[in-house]
Coordinates of C-alpha atoms in Angstrom, one line a residue:
X27 CA 17.7 109.7 114.5
X28 CA 15.7 110.6 117.5
X29 CA 14.9 113.9 116.0
X30 CA 13.7 112.3 112.8
X31 CA 11.5 109.9 114.7
X32 CA 10.0 112.8 116.7
X33 CA 9.3 114.8 113.5
X34 CA 7.8 111.7 111.7
X35 CA 5.6 111.0 114.8
X36 CA 4.4 114.6 114.8
X37 CA 3.6 114.4 111.2
X38 CA 1.7 111.1 111.6
X39 CA -0.2 112.4 114.6
X40 CA -1.1 115.6 112.8
X41 CA -2.2 113.6 109.8
X42 CA -4.3 111.3 111.9
X43 CA -5.8 114.3 113.7
X44 CA -6.5 115.9 110.3
X45 CA -8.2 112.7 109.1
X46 CA -10.2 112.4 112.3
X47 CA -11.3 116.0 111.8
X48 CA -12.4 115.4 108.2
X49 CA -14.3 112.3 109.3
X50 CA -16.0 114.2 112.0
X51 CA -17.0 117.0 109.6
X52 CA -18.1 114.5 107.0
X53 CA -20.3 112.7 109.7
X54 CA -21.8 116.1 110.7
X55 CA -22.4 116.9 107.1
X56 CA -24.2 113.5 106.5
X57 CA -26.3 114.0 109.6
X58 CA -27.3 117.5 108.4
X59 CA -28.0 116.1 105.0
X60 CA -30.3 113.4 106.5
X61 CA -32.0 116.0 108.5
X62 CA -32.5 118.1 105.4
X63 CA -34.0 115.2 103.5
X64 CA -36.3 114.5 106.4
X65 CA -37.4 118.1 106.4
X66 CA -38.2 118.0 102.7
X67 CA -40.2 114.8 103.1
X68 CA -42.1 116.3 105.9
X69 CA -42.9 119.4 103.9
X70 CA -43.9 117.2 101.0
X71 CA -46.2 115.1 103.2
X72 CA -47.8 118.2 104.6
X73 CA -48.3 119.6 101.2
X74 CA -49.9 116.2 100.2
X75 CA -52.3 116.4 103.1
X76 CA -53.7 119.7 101.9
X77 CA -56.7 119.7 99.6
X78 CA -55.2 119.8 96.2
X79 CA -58.7 119.2 94.8
X80 CA -61.5 121.8 94.8
X81 CA -64.4 119.3 94.5
X82 CA -64.8 115.6 94.9
X83 CA -67.6 114.1 92.9
X84 CA -68.8 110.7 94.0
X85 CA -70.3 108.8 91.0
X86 CA -69.8 109.2 87.3
X87 CA -73.2 108.6 85.9
X88 CA -75.2 111.2 83.9
X89 CA -75.2 113.7 86.9
X90 CA -71.7 113.1 88.1
X91 CA -70.1 113.2 84.7
X92 CA -72.0 116.3 83.6
X93 CA -71.1 118.0 86.9
X94 CA -67.4 117.1 86.7
X95 CA -67.2 118.6 83.2
X96 CA -69.1 121.7 84.1
X97 CA -67.0 122.4 87.2
X98 CA -63.8 121.4 85.4
X99 CA -64.6 123.8 82.5
X100 CA -65.0 126.5 85.0
X101 CA -61.4 126.0 86.2
X102 CA -62.2 123.8 89.3
X103 CA -59.9 120.9 90.2
X104 CA -62.2 117.9 90.3
X105 CA -61.6 114.4 91.5
X106 CA -64.3 112.0 90.3
X107 CA -64.5 108.5 92.0
X108 CA -66.8 106.0 90.3
X109 CA -67.3 102.4 91.3
X110 CA -67.2 101.0 87.8
X111 CA -66.0 102.9 84.7
X112 CA -67.1 100.1 82.3
X113 CA -70.0 101.0 80.1
X114 CA -73.2 100.6 82.1
X115 CA -76.2 98.7 80.9
X116 CA -79.5 100.1 82.2
X117 CA -83.1 100.1 81.1
X118 CA -83.8 103.6 82.4
X119 CA -82.0 106.9 81.8
X120 CA -82.5 106.4 78.0
X121 CA -84.9 109.3 77.3
X122 CA -84.0 112.9 77.4
X123 CA -86.8 115.5 77.2
X124 CA -86.3 118.7 75.0
X125 CA -85.9 120.7 78.2
X126 CA -83.0 118.4 79.2
X127 CA -81.5 118.8 75.7
X128 CA -81.6 122.6 76.2
X129 CA -79.6 122.1 79.4
X130 CA -77.1 120.0 77.6
X131 CA -76.6 122.9 75.2
X132 CA -76.3 125.4 78.1
X133 CA -73.6 123.2 79.7
X134 CA -71.7 122.6 76.5
X135 CA -72.5 118.8 76.4
X136 CA -74.9 118.6 73.4
X137 CA -72.3 116.7 71.4
X138 CA -72.6 113.7 73.8
X139 CA -75.8 112.7 72.1
X140 CA -73.9 112.5 68.7
X141 CA -72.2 109.4 67.3
X142 CA -74.2 107.1 69.6
X143 CA -77.1 106.5 67.2
X144 CA -79.4 108.6 69.3
X145 CA -82.9 109.0 68.0
X146 CA -84.8 112.3 67.7
X147 CA -88.1 112.3 69.5
X148 CA -90.7 115.0 68.6
X149 CA -93.6 114.0 70.9
X150 CA -95.8 111.2 72.1
X151 CA -98.4 108.8 70.8
X152 CA -101.1 107.9 73.3
X153 CA -103.1 104.6 72.9
X154 CA -106.2 103.6 74.9
X155 CA -108.9 101.0 74.1
X156 CA -108.1 100.9 70.4
X157 CA -107.9 104.6 70.0
X158 CA -104.8 106.7 69.6
X159 CA -103.7 110.4 69.5
X160 CA -100.5 112.0 68.5
X161 CA -99.1 114.8 70.7
X162 CA -96.2 117.0 69.5
X163 CA -93.8 119.0 71.6
X164 CA -94.3 122.8 71.2
X165 CA -90.9 123.4 69.7
X166 CA -91.8 126.2 67.2
X167 CA -89.8 129.0 69.0
X168 CA -86.7 126.8 69.3
X169 CA -84.0 125.9 66.8
X170 CA -84.6 122.9 64.5
X171 CA -82.1 120.7 66.4
X172 CA -84.0 121.0 69.7
X173 CA -86.1 118.0 70.4
X174 CA -86.1 115.0 72.7
X175 CA -83.4 112.3 72.3
X176 CA -83.5 108.6 73.2
X177 CA -80.5 106.4 73.2
X178 CA -78.6 103.6 75.0
X179 CA -77.9 104.9 78.4
X180 CA -74.4 103.4 78.6
X181 CA -73.3 105.0 75.3
X182 CA -74.4 108.4 76.5
X183 CA -72.8 108.0 79.9
X184 CA -69.4 106.9 78.4
X185 CA -69.5 110.0 76.1
X186 CA -70.0 112.2 79.1
X187 CA -67.2 110.5 81.0
X188 CA -64.8 110.9 78.1
X189 CA -65.6 114.6 77.8
X190 CA -65.1 115.2 81.5
X191 CA -61.9 113.2 81.7
X192 CA -60.5 115.1 78.6
X193 CA -60.1 118.2 80.8
X194 CA -56.6 118.4 82.4
X195 CA -58.0 119.5 85.8
X196 CA -60.5 116.5 86.1
X197 CA -59.2 113.3 87.5
X198 CA -61.5 110.3 87.0
X199 CA -60.7 107.3 89.1
X200 CA -62.3 103.9 89.6
X201 CA -62.9 103.2 93.2
X202 CA -65.7 102.5 95.8
X203 CA -66.5 105.2 98.2
X204 CA -67.3 103.6 101.6
X205 CA -67.9 106.7 103.7
X206 CA -67.6 110.4 104.1
X207 CA -65.0 111.6 106.7
X208 CA -65.7 114.6 109.0
X209 CA -63.8 116.8 111.3
X210 CA -65.8 118.9 113.7
X211 CA -69.0 118.2 111.9
X212 CA -67.6 119.4 108.6
X213 CA -67.3 116.9 105.7
X214 CA -63.6 117.0 104.6
X215 CA -63.7 114.3 101.9
X216 CA -64.2 110.6 101.4
X217 CA -62.7 107.3 102.2
X218 CA -62.7 104.8 99.4
X219 CA -61.2 101.6 98.1
X220 CA -59.1 101.9 95.0
X221 CA -59.4 99.5 92.1
X222 CA -56.5 97.5 93.6
X223 CA -58.4 97.2 96.9
X224 CA -56.3 99.6 98.8
X225 CA -58.0 101.9 101.2
X226 CA -57.5 105.6 100.3
X227 CA -58.5 109.0 101.5
X228 CA -59.3 112.0 99.3
X229 CA -60.0 115.4 100.6
X230 CA -61.6 118.6 99.2
X231 CA -63.5 121.6 100.6
X232 CA -66.6 120.4 98.8
X233 CA -67.8 116.9 98.3
X234 CA -70.8 116.3 95.9
X235 CA -72.5 112.9 96.1
X236 CA -74.0 111.7 92.9
X237 CA -73.9 108.0 93.3
X238 CA -77.4 107.2 92.0
X239 CA -80.6 105.7 93.3
X240 CA -78.8 103.0 95.3
X241 CA -76.7 105.6 97.2
X242 CA -75.2 104.4 100.5
X243 CA -74.1 107.9 101.5
X244 CA -77.5 109.8 101.3
X245 CA -78.5 108.9 104.9
X246 CA -76.4 111.6 106.5
X247 CA -77.2 114.2 103.8
X248 CA -81.0 114.0 103.5
X249 CA -84.1 112.7 105.1
X250 CA -84.6 109.8 102.8
X251 CA -88.0 108.2 102.5
X252 CA -87.9 106.0 99.4
X253 CA -91.1 104.6 97.9
X254 CA -91.2 101.8 95.3
X255 CA -94.7 102.0 93.7
X256 CA -93.8 99.6 90.8
X257 CA -91.1 98.1 88.7
X258 CA -90.2 98.4 85.1
X259 CA -89.7 95.2 83.0
X260 CA -87.4 96.1 80.1
X261 CA -87.2 94.5 76.7
X262 CA -85.5 95.5 73.4
X263 CA -87.5 95.0 70.2
X264 CA -85.4 94.4 67.1
X265 CA -86.4 96.0 63.8
X266 CA -89.8 97.1 65.1
X267 CA -91.5 99.9 63.2
X268 CA -93.4 102.2 65.5
X269 CA -96.8 103.4 64.2
X270 CA -95.7 107.0 64.7
X271 CA -91.9 107.5 63.8
X272 CA -89.9 109.7 66.1
X273 CA -92.5 109.5 68.9
X274 CA -92.5 107.8 72.2
X275 CA -95.6 105.5 72.5
X276 CA -97.6 105.2 75.7
X277 CA -100.2 102.4 76.1
X278 CA -102.8 103.1 78.8
X279 CA -103.0 99.4 79.6
X280 CA -104.4 97.4 82.5
X281 CA -103.1 97.5 85.2
X282 CA -100.6 100.3 84.3
X283 CA -98.8 102.0 81.4
X284 CA -96.5 100.4 78.8
X285 CA -93.8 102.5 77.1
X286 CA -92.1 102.2 73.7
X287 CA -89.4 104.4 72.3
X288 CA -86.5 104.0 69.9
X289 CA -83.0 103.8 71.4
X290 CA -81.1 103.2 68.1
X291 CA -81.9 103.0 64.4
X292 CA -82.8 99.3 64.8
X293 CA -83.9 98.9 68.4
X294 CA -87.0 100.0 70.3
X295 CA -87.1 100.0 74.1
X296 CA -90.2 98.6 75.7
X297 CA -90.9 99.2 79.4
X298 CA -93.8 97.4 81.0
X299 CA -94.8 98.9 84.3
X300 CA -95.7 96.2 86.9
X301 CA -97.4 97.7 90.1
X302 CA -96.3 96.7 93.5
X303 CA -92.9 95.6 94.9
X304 CA -93.3 91.9 94.1
X305 CA -93.1 91.0 90.4
X306 CA -93.3 87.7 88.5
X307 CA -90.1 85.6 88.6
X308 CA -87.9 85.6 85.4
X309 CA -86.1 82.4 86.4
X310 CA -89.1 80.1 86.6
X311 CA -90.8 81.5 83.5
X312 CA -93.6 83.4 85.3
X313 CA -92.5 86.7 83.8
X314 CA -92.6 85.4 80.2
X315 CA -96.1 84.0 80.9
X316 CA -97.2 87.3 82.3
X317 CA -95.9 89.3 79.4
X318 CA -97.5 87.0 76.8
X319 CA -100.9 86.5 78.4
X320 CA -101.5 89.9 80.2
X321 CA -99.4 92.4 78.4
X322 CA -99.2 91.3 74.7
X323 CA -103.0 91.3 74.0
X324 CA -103.0 95.1 74.9
X325 CA -100.2 96.0 72.5
X326 CA -101.1 97.5 69.1
X327 CA -100.9 95.0 66.2
X328 CA -97.9 96.8 64.6
X329 CA -95.7 96.0 67.6
X330 CA -97.2 92.7 68.7
X331 CA -95.0 90.3 66.9
X332 CA -91.8 92.1 67.7
X333 CA -92.9 92.2 71.4
X334 CA -93.4 88.4 71.5
X335 CA -90.1 87.9 69.7
X336 CA -88.4 90.0 72.4
X337 CA -90.0 88.0 75.2
X338 CA -88.9 84.7 73.5
X339 CA -85.4 86.1 73.2
X340 CA -85.2 86.0 77.0
X341 CA -83.2 89.1 77.6
X342 CA -85.6 90.5 80.2
X343 CA -84.4 93.0 82.8
X344 CA -86.2 94.6 85.7
X345 CA -85.7 97.8 87.6
X346 CA -87.6 99.1 90.7
X347 CA -89.2 102.5 90.1
X348 CA -88.2 104.6 93.1
X349 CA -89.7 107.9 94.2
X350 CA -88.1 110.2 96.8
X351 CA -88.8 113.8 97.4
X352 CA -85.9 116.2 98.0
X353 CA -85.6 116.6 101.8
X354 CA -82.0 117.9 102.3
X355 CA -80.1 118.1 105.6
X356 CA -77.7 121.0 104.9
X357 CA -74.2 119.7 105.8
X358 CA -71.0 121.8 105.7
X359 CA -68.6 120.5 103.1
X360 CA -71.1 118.2 101.3
X361 CA -74.0 118.4 98.8
X362 CA -76.3 115.7 97.4
X363 CA -77.4 115.7 93.7
X364 CA -79.0 113.5 91.1
X365 CA -81.0 110.4 91.9
X366 CA -79.1 110.1 95.2
X367 CA -81.0 113.2 96.2
X368 CA -84.3 113.3 94.4
X369 CA -86.3 110.7 92.4
X370 CA -89.7 110.5 90.7
X371 CA -91.5 107.8 88.8
X372 CA -89.6 107.4 85.5
X373 CA -92.8 107.2 83.4
X374 CA -92.2 110.8 82.1
X375 CA -88.5 110.4 81.5
X376 CA -87.8 113.6 83.5
X377 CA -84.9 112.4 85.7
X378 CA -82.0 113.6 83.4
X379 CA -83.8 116.9 82.8
X380 CA -84.0 117.6 86.6
X381 CA -80.3 116.6 87.1
X382 CA -79.0 118.7 84.3
X383 CA -81.1 121.7 85.4
X384 CA -79.7 121.2 89.0
X385 CA -76.2 121.3 87.7
X386 CA -76.8 124.5 85.8
X387 CA -78.3 126.1 89.0
X388 CA -75.3 125.0 91.1
X389 CA -72.7 126.1 88.6
X390 CA -74.3 129.6 88.5
X391 CA -74.1 129.7 92.3
X392 CA -70.5 128.6 92.5
X393 CA -69.3 130.7 89.6
X394 CA -68.5 133.9 91.7
X395 CA -66.7 131.9 94.4
X396 CA -62.9 131.5 94.1
X397 CA -62.4 129.8 97.4
X398 CA -64.6 127.0 98.8
X399 CA -62.8 126.5 102.1
X400 CA -65.2 128.4 104.4
X401 CA -67.5 125.4 104.9
X402 CA -70.1 127.0 107.1
X403 CA -70.5 130.1 104.9
X404 CA -70.6 128.0 101.8
X405 CA -73.2 125.7 103.3
X406 CA -75.4 128.6 104.3
X407 CA -75.0 130.1 100.8
X408 CA -75.9 126.9 99.0
X409 CA -79.2 126.6 100.9
X410 CA -80.5 128.8 98.1
X411 CA -79.8 125.9 95.7
X412 CA -82.7 124.0 97.2
X413 CA -85.1 126.8 96.5
X414 CA -83.8 127.9 93.0
X415 CA -84.0 124.3 91.7
X416 CA -87.7 124.0 92.6
X417 CA -89.5 125.4 89.5
X418 CA -88.1 122.7 87.2
X419 CA -87.7 119.9 89.7
X420 CA -91.1 120.3 91.4
X421 CA -93.0 120.6 88.2
X422 CA -91.5 117.5 86.7
X423 CA -91.7 115.5 90.0
X424 CA -95.4 116.4 90.5
X425 CA -96.3 115.7 87.0
X426 CA -94.6 112.3 87.0
X427 CA -96.3 111.2 90.2
X428 CA -99.7 112.5 89.1
X429 CA -99.6 111.1 85.6
X430 CA -98.6 107.6 86.9
X431 CA -101.6 107.5 89.1
X432 CA -103.9 108.9 86.5
X433 CA -102.7 106.5 83.7
X434 CA -103.0 103.4 85.9
X435 CA -106.3 101.5 85.9
X436 CA -108.3 101.3 89.1
X437 CA -111.4 99.5 90.4
X438 CA -112.7 103.0 91.3
X439 CA -115.0 104.3 88.7
X440 CA -114.1 107.9 89.5
X441 CA -110.4 107.2 89.0
X442 CA -111.1 105.5 85.6
X443 CA -113.2 108.5 84.6
X444 CA -110.2 110.7 85.3
X445 CA -108.1 108.5 83.1
X446 CA -110.5 108.7 80.2
X447 CA -110.8 112.5 80.7
X448 CA -107.0 112.9 80.6
X449 CA -106.9 110.9 77.3
X450 CA -109.8 113.0 75.8
X451 CA -108.4 116.3 77.1
X452 CA -105.0 115.7 75.4
X453 CA -106.8 114.6 72.2
X454 CA -108.4 118.0 72.0
X455 CA -105.2 119.5 70.6
X456 CA -104.3 123.2 70.9
X457 CA -103.5 124.4 74.4
X458 CA -105.0 121.2 75.9
X459 CA -102.2 119.3 74.2
X460 CA -99.3 121.7 74.0
X461 CA -99.7 123.0 77.6
X462 CA -99.2 119.6 79.2
X463 CA -96.5 118.6 76.7
X464 CA -94.6 121.8 77.5
X465 CA -94.7 120.9 81.2
X466 CA -93.8 117.2 80.6
X467 CA -90.8 118.2 78.4
X468 CA -89.3 120.7 80.9
X469 CA -89.9 123.6 78.5
X470 CA -92.4 125.3 80.8
X471 CA -91.3 124.7 84.4
X472 CA -94.2 126.5 86.1
X473 CA -96.0 124.7 88.9
X474 CA -99.1 127.0 88.7
X475 CA -99.5 126.0 85.0
X476 CA -99.4 122.3 86.0
X477 CA -102.1 122.8 88.7
X478 CA -104.3 124.6 86.2
X479 CA -104.1 121.9 83.6
X480 CA -104.5 119.1 86.1
X481 CA -107.7 120.5 87.4
X482 CA -108.9 121.4 83.9
X483 CA -108.7 117.7 83.2
X484 CA -110.8 117.0 86.3
X485 CA -113.4 119.7 85.4
X486 CA -113.4 118.3 81.8
X487 CA -114.1 114.9 83.2
X488 CA -117.0 116.1 85.3
X489 CA -118.4 117.9 82.3
X490 CA -118.3 114.6 80.3
X491 CA -120.3 112.9 83.1
X492 CA -123.0 115.6 83.0
X493 CA -123.7 115.0 79.3
X494 CA -126.2 114.5 77.9
X495 CA -127.9 115.2 81.2
X496 CA -126.9 114.8 84.9
X497 CA -128.2 112.1 87.1
X498 CA -127.7 111.5 90.8
X499 CA -125.2 108.8 90.1
X500 CA -123.3 110.9 87.6
X501 CA -123.2 113.8 90.0
X502 CA -121.9 111.5 92.7
X503 CA -119.1 110.1 90.4
X504 CA -118.2 113.6 89.4
X505 CA -117.8 114.7 93.0
X506 CA -115.6 111.7 93.7
X507 CA -113.6 112.4 90.5
X508 CA -112.7 115.9 91.9
X509 CA -112.0 114.4 95.3
X510 CA -109.8 111.7 93.6
X511 CA -107.9 114.4 91.7
X512 CA -107.2 116.2 95.0
X513 CA -106.1 112.9 96.6
X514 CA -103.6 112.5 93.8
X515 CA -102.1 115.9 93.5
X516 CA -102.1 117.4 97.0
X517 CA -99.9 114.8 98.8
X518 CA -97.3 115.2 96.0
X519 CA -97.3 118.9 96.4
X520 CA -97.0 118.7 100.2
X521 CA -94.0 116.4 99.8
X522 CA -92.4 118.8 97.4
X523 CA -92.9 121.8 99.7
X524 CA -95.8 124.2 99.1
X525 CA -93.8 127.3 100.0
X526 CA -90.8 126.5 97.9
X527 CA -92.8 125.3 95.0
X528 CA -95.3 128.2 94.7
X529 CA -93.9 131.1 96.8
X530 CA -90.1 130.7 96.5
X531 CA -89.6 134.5 97.0
X532 CA -90.8 134.1 100.6
X533 CA -88.0 131.6 101.5
X534 CA -85.1 133.5 103.1
X535 CA -82.5 131.3 101.4
X536 CA -83.8 132.7 98.1
X537 CA -81.9 135.9 98.9
X538 CA -78.6 134.4 100.0
X539 CA -75.6 136.6 99.1
X540 CA -72.3 135.4 97.8
X541 CA -69.9 134.8 100.8
X542 CA -67.1 137.4 101.0
X543 CA -64.1 136.0 99.2

């Protein structure tokens, strides 16, 4: 019996020891498993902290959407962050010049003006003191589909966003970017609030800010001096027949120009320029009174009733006209584009042409680069962007600023003579018409050609004054006219940069070579 008890006790002890050993091994296995899971999670977290995006684009307006599509089509991984992805409703950004349409074709985005009831625009009609002249774009050497286009801005933007978001490597997200974040003076990405209000961080080797004229990020990326010479008051005229179909109409009114152009098959956009930063109040009826008593009497009879009807309708919107030359502060890891970077008076409708042209320039520069992570080399290389964009940008910017000043009335007789000379010069036809229209449309981005035509108008104005015979007063007014022309054009050229505008080949950045990959 004692032997049996001893054997049984040994078996139980061995069994308990075996169970304890199994438990110990199982515990060690569990600990090792937890450690393994922790290691995997750490690796995953580290992988997530790396830049899985090549480019962050802040803003999905015309510039941001077009840029996202262009970079995405080239194989870049793009993260677009836009404050509001609902269809925007604006009274500017509705007119695309033929030069801008050619850029749409170059970028593969020309179908974005289809199926939005966009209207073809073949030129301008100019009105002054009961006279008018029709000016046509010089489109003879281009295909029949090339012309200007006018449309609802929101419809165009939504088409661009849809096309960009259709690419598998483009992520379009609704969120508000609050700041750029930097490490060792290199921009690494952005901090933003998601649609749900959660603070997020996105990183990429290159961040491109395209958040428009009200940008809150431009301060660290450019030397921003924004001027607001006037505001546009926007109306939509229903079922209004323009005197010259498929043409934009410019009324040289007092005190400043009025624009009309079709934005759909049944609607005409009217933009009334109101000089200065203070405009009549819409809320208390001062604006309606101003439009009816000051503006309406200067509008051609064919559009008068439709204009009064639009005022009575009450859907009046305003937009400050901002002007800001491009003065970049090259920053490693970041770039500024679109209206956040460079603005001009919207009288000539050149903003989208400049933005699309800039995107084409940037894409050509980035095309040979496979890796964007060397921020300092990339920043140095992209300094050439600011020079290469100048022919188109500076021509359109200078023309917009100069034309606005010339087309506005003035108590100065010399300035008014310049205004009349411009109208008469364009009415001559031939090169006097097609030359300025080629500049205006973005088809001929040559600053020297712009200067030649501008001073040809001034000389033409002096010639008018000298006929039928010169008098001391006429000679004096003629001299002041030339001086006035210089006062208009030279400050704009200075702001644009004389060297980059006229002698780009002398700028060292013009010859930047692609960084070694």
